[in-house]
Tab-separated table of C-alpha atoms and ligand atoms in Angstrom:
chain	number	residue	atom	x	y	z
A	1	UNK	CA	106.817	146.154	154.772
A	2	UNK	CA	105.663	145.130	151.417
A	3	UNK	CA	102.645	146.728	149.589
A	4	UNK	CA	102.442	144.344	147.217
A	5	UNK	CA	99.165	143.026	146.949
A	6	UNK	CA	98.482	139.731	145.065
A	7	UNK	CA	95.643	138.294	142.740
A	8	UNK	CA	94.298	135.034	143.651
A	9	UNK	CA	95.752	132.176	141.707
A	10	UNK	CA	94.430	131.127	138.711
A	11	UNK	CA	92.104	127.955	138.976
A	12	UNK	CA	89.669	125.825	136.974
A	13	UNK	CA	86.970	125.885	139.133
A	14	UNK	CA	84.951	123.006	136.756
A	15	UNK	CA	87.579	120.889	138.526
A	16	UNK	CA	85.811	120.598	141.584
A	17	UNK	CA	82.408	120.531	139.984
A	18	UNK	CA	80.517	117.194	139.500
A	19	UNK	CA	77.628	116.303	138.274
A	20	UNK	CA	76.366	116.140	141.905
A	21	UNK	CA	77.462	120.019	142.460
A	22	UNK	CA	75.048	120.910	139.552
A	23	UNK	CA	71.858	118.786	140.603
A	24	UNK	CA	72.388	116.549	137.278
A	25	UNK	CA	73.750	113.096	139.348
A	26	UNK	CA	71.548	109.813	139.067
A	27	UNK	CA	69.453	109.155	141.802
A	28	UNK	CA	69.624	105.782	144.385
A	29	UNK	CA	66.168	105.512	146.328
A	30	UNK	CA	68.013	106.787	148.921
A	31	UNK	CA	65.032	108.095	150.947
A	32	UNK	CA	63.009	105.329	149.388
A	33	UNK	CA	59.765	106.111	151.632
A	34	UNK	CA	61.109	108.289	154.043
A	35	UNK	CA	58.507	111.359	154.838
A	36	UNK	CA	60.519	114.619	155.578
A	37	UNK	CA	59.276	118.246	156.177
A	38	UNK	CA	61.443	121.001	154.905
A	39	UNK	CA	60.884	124.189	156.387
A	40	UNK	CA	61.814	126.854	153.973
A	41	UNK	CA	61.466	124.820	151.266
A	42	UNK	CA	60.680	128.072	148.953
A	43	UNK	CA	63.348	130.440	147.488
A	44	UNK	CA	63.719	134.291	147.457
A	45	UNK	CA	63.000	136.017	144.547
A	46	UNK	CA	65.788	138.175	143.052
A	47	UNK	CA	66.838	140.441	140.195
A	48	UNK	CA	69.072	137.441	138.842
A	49	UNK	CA	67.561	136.917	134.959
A	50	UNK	CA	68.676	133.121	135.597
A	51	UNK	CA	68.707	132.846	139.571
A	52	UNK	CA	70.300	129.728	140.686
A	53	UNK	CA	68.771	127.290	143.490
A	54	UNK	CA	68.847	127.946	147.252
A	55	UNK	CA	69.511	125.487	149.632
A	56	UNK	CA	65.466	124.709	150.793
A	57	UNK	CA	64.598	123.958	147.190
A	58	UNK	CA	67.969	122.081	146.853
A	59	UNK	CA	67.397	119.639	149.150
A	60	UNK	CA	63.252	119.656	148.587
A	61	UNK	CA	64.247	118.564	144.664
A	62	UNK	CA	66.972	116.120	145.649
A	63	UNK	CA	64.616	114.550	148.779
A	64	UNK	CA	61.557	113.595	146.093
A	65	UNK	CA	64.433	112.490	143.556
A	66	UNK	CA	65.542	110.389	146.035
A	67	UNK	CA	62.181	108.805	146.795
A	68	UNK	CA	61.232	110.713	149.689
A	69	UNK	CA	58.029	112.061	149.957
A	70	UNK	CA	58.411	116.131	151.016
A	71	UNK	CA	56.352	118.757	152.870
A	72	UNK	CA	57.253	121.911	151.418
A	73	UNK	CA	56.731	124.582	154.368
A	74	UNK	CA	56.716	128.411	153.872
A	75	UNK	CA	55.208	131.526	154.607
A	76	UNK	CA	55.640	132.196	150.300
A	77	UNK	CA	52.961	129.954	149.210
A	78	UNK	CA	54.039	130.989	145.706
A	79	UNK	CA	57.615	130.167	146.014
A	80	UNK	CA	56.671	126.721	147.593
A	81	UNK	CA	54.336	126.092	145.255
A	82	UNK	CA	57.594	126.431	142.540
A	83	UNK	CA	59.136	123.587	144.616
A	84	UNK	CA	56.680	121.449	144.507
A	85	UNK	CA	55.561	121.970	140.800
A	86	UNK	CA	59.540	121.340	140.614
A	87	UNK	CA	59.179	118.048	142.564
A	88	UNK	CA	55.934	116.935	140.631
A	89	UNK	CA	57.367	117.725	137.494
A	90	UNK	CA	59.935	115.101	137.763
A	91	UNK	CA	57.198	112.452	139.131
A	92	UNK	CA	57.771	113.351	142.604
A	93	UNK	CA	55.505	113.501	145.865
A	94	UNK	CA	55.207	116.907	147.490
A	95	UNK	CA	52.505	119.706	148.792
A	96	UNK	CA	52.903	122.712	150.273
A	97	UNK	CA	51.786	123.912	153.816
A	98	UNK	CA	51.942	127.771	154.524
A	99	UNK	CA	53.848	128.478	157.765
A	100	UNK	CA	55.278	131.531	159.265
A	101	UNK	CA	57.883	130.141	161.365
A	102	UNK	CA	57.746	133.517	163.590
A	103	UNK	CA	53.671	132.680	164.523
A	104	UNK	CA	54.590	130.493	167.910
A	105	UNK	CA	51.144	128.932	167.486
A	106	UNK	CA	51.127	128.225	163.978
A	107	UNK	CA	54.062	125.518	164.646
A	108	UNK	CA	53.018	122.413	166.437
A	109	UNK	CA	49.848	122.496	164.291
A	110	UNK	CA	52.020	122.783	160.746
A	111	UNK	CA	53.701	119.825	162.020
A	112	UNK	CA	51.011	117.762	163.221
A	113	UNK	CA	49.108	118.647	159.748
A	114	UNK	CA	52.335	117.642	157.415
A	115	UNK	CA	52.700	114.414	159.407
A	116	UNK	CA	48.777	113.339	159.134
A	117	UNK	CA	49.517	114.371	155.374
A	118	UNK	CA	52.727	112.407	154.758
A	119	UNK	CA	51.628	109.153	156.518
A	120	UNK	CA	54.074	109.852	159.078
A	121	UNK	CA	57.466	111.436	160.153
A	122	UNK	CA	60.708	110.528	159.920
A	123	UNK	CA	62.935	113.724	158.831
A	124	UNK	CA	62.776	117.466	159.570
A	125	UNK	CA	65.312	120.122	157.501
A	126	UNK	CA	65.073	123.283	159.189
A	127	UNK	CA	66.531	125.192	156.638
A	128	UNK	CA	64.822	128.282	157.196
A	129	UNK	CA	66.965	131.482	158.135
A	130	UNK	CA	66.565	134.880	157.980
A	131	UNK	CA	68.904	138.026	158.396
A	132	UNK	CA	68.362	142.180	159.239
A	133	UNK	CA	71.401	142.773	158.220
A	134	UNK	CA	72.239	145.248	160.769
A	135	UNK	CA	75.501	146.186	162.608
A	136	UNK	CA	75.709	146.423	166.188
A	137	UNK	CA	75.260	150.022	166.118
A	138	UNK	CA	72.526	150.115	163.813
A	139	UNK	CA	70.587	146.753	165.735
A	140	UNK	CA	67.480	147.717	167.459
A	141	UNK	CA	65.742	144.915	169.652
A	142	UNK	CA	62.752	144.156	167.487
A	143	UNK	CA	64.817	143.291	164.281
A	144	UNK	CA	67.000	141.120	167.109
A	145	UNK	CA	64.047	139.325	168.369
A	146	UNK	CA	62.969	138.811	164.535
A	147	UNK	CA	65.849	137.472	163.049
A	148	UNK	CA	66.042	134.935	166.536
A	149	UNK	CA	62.384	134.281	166.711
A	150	UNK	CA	62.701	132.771	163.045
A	151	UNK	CA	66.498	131.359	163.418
A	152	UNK	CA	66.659	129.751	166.591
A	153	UNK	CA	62.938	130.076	168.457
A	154	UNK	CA	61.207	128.535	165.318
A	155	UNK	CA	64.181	125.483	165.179
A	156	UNK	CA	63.237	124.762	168.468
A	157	UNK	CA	59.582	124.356	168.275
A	158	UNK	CA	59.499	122.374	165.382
A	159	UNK	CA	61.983	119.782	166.984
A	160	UNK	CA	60.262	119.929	170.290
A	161	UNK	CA	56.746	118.767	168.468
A	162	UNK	CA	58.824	116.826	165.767
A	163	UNK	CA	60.179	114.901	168.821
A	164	UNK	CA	56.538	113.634	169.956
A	165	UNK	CA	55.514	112.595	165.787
A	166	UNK	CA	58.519	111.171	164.254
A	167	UNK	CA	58.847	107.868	164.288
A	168	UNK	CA	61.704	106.083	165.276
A	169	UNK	CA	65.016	106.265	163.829
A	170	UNK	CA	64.415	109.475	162.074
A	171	UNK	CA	66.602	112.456	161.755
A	172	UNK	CA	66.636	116.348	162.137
A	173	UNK	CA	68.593	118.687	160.647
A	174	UNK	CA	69.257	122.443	160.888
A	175	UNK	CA	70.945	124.825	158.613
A	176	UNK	CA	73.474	127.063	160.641
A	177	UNK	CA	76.540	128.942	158.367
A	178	UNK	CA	79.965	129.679	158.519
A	179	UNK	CA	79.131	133.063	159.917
A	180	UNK	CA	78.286	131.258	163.383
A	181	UNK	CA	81.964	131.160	163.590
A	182	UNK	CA	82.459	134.894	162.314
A	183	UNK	CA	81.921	138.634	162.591
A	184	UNK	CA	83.157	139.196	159.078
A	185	UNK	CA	79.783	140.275	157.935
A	186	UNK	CA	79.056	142.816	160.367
A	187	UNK	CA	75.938	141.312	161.494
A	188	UNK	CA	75.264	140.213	165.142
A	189	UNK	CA	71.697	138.961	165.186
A	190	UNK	CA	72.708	136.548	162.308
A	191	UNK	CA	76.054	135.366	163.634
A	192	UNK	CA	75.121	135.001	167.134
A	193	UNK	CA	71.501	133.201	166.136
A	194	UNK	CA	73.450	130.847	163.445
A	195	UNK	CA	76.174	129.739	167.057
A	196	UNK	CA	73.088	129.302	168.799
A	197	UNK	CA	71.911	126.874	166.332
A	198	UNK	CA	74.602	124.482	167.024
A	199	UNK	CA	74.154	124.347	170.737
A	200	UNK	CA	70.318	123.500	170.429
A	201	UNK	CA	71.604	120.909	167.540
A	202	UNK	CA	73.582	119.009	169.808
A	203	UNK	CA	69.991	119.881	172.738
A	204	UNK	CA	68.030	117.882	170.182
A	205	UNK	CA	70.359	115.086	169.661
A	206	UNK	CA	69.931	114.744	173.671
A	207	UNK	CA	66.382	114.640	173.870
A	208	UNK	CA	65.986	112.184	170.529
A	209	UNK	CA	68.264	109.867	171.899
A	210	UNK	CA	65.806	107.704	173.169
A	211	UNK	CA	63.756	107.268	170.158
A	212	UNK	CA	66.981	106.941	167.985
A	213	UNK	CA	66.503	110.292	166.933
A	214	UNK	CA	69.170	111.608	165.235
A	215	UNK	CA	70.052	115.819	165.000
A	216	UNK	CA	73.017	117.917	163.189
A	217	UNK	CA	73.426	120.552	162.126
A	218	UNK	CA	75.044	121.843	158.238
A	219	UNK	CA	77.149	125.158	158.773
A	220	UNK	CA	77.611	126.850	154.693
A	221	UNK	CA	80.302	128.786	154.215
A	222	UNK	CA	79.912	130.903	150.629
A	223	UNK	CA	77.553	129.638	148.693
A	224	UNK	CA	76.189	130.531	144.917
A	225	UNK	CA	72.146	130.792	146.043
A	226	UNK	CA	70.365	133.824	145.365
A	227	UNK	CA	71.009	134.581	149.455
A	228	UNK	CA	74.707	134.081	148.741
A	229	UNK	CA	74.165	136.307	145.458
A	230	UNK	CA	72.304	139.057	147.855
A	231	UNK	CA	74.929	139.071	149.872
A	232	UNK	CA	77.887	139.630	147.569
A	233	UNK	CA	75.897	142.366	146.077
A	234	UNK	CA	76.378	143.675	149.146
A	235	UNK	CA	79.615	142.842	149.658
A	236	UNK	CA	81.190	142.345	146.421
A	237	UNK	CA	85.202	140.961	147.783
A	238	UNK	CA	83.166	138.847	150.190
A	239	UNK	CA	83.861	135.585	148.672
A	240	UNK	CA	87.074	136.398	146.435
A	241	UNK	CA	89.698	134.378	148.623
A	242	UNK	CA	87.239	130.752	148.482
A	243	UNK	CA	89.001	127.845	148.065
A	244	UNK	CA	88.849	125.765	144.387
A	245	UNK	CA	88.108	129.103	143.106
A	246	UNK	CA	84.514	128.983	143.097
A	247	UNK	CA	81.425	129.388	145.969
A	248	UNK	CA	79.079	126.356	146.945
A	249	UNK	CA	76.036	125.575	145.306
A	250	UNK	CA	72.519	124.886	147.060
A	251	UNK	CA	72.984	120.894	145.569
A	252	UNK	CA	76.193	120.588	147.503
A	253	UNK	CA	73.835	121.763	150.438
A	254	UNK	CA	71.498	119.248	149.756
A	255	UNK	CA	73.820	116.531	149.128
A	256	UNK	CA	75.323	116.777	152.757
A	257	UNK	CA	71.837	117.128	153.702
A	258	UNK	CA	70.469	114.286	151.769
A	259	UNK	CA	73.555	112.051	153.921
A	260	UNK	CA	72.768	113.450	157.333
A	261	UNK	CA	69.120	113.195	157.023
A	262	UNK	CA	69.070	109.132	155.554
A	263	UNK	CA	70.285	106.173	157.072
A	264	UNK	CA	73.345	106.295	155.782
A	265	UNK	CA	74.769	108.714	158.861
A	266	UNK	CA	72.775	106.691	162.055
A	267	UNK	CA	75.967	107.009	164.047
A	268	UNK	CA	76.374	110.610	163.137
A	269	UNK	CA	75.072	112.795	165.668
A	270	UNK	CA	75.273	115.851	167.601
A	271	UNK	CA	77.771	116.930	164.823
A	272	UNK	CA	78.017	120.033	163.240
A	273	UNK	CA	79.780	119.976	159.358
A	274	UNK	CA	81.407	123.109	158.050
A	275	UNK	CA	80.311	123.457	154.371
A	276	UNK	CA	83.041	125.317	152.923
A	277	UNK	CA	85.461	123.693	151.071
A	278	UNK	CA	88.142	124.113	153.699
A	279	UNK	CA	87.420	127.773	154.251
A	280	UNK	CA	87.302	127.541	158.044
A	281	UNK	CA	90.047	125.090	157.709
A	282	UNK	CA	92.822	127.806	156.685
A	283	UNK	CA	92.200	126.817	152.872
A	284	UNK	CA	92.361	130.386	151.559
A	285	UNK	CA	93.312	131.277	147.700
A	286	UNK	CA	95.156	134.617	147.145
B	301	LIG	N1	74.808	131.857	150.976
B	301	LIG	C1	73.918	131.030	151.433
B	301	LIG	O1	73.030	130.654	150.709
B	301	LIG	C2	73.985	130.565	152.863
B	301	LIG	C3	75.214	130.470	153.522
B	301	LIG	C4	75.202	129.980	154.843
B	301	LIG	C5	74.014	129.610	155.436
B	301	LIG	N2	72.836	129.736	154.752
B	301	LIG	C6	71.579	129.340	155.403
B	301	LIG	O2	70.734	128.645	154.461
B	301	LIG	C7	69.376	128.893	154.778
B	301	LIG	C8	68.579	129.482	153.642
B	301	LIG	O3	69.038	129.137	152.396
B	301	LIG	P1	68.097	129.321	151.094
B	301	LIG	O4	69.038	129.342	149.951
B	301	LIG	O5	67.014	128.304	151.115
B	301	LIG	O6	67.472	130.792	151.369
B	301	LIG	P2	66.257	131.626	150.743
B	301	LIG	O7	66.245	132.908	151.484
B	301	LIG	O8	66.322	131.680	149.245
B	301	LIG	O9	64.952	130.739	151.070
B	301	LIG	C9	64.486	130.564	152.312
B	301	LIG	C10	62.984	130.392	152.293
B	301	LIG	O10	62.587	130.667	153.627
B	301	LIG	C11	61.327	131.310	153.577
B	301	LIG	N3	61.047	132.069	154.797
B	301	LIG	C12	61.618	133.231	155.206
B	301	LIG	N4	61.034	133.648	156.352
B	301	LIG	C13	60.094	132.729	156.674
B	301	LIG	C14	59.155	132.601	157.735
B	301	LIG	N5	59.046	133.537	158.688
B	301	LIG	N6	58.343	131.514	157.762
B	301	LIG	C15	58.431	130.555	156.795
B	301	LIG	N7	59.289	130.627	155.754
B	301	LIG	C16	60.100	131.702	155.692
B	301	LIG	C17	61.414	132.223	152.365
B	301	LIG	O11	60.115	132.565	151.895
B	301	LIG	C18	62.232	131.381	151.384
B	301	LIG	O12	61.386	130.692	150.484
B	301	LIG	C19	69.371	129.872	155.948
B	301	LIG	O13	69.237	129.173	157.162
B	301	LIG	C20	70.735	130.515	155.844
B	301	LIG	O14	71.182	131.068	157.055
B	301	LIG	C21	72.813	130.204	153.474
């Protein structure tokens, strides 16, 4: 048996990144009117001098710059209120609503609120996720029911009032991960909460079919946000084997995002997309 062990090989990772990759494309009016609430719309803070964007203000930035006018919900006010100033900045429309998506009753309202606000409904990201970062030996069952009650619970109360407000034709969108699909991280309530995602995905696709009510779901695999960034300090060979040498950035999010929530996918539904590069799809550097 050989003990060889072998580096990765050498790539230009630039190769693979456009314009659209760093946020710095030109826009279309793709959501030219649209009104779309973005739960976790805020970003974590970190210890990153120059943090790069997460996926909630990612696809908060790129909704506005594509004409859309965006509810930015929370429980941060102040990191909201960053997104917005963000969206305003460049001449968008946006305000902030403070949520936490673990406060059952706080839901239904937060939509009903953002709708009356926006003039209407006719998107919902669900982007926000949390993790304990616990092993199974280490879970107990009140970090479980946290990490599900904002995951999965949370998803499924905003789509269930969403459902009753949007009109028409809209679209709904959760953010799962490539860790539904894995146990590489060692963390159960995240990985089982993120494969749970996808079956109430395709539950919400059922129950909007008969407004035209699109739902999918976006699954990231490694991706440069400060989350991503959290986690490799955590786990620093985590993300050495990606393909095109390089992790995802919270614009790619928002870019598959910005297609699954427009008009531009109306026969996609029900679908879940791997965000990885090819990860999941046996593309592995080393
Ligand atoms: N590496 C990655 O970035 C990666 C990979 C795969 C999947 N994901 C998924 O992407 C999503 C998050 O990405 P991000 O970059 O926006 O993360 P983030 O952690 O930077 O931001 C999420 C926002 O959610 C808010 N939030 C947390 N708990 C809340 C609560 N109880 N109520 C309301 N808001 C709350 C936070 O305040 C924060 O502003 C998650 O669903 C995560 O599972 C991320």
């Amino acid at each position: 048996m050989s003990t060889t062990t072998h580096a990765p090989k050498a790539i230009d990772p630039s190769a693979s990144l456009h314009a659209e990759a760093l946020g710095l494309a030109k826009n279309h009016g793709r959501l030219a009117g649209r009104r779309v609430i973005v739960v976790g719309a805020g970003q974590r803070t970190t210890v990153d001098e120059a943090p790069s964007i997460g996926n909630g203000r990612a696809m908060s930035v790129l909704f506005a710059r594509e004409g859309a006018s965006v509810a930015c919900l929370d429980v941060n006010k102040d990191a909201a209120d960053d997104t917005v100033a963000q969206i305003t900045g460049e001449g968008g429309k946006a305000f902030t609503d403070v949520v936490d998506v673990a406060d059952v009753a706080a839901i239904a309202p937060a939509v009903e609120r953002c709708a009356q606000r926006l003039g209407g409904l006719d998107g919902l990201a669900l982007n926000v996720g949390i993790s304990s970062g616990l092993s199974l030996p280490k879970m107990t069952a009140e970090a479980w029911d946290r990490d599900y009650a904002v995951n999965v619970r949370s998803h499924m109360l905003f789509a269930q009032k969403a459902l009753e407000v949007m009109a028409p034709g809209g679209a709904i969108i959760l953010i799962s991960s490539m860790a539904s699909q894995r146990a590489g991280g060692r963390n159960p309530a995240y990985e089982s909460s993120k494969a749970a995602q996808i079956a109430l995905g395709r539950a919400i696709a059922r129950a909007g079919e008969d407004k035209g009510i699109r739902c999918n779901v976006i699954a990231p695999g490694f991706m440069d946000t400060p989350m991503g960034r959290d986690a490799s300090r955590r786990r620093s060979d985590r993300a050495v084997t990606v393909p095109f040498g390089r992790q995802g950035t919270g614009w790619e999010v928002a870019y598959t995002a910005l297609f699954l929530i427009s008009n531009e996918s109306s026969y996609v539904n029900a679908h879940t997309l791997f965000l990885d590069a090819g990860h999941m799809g046996g593309i592995v550097r080393g």
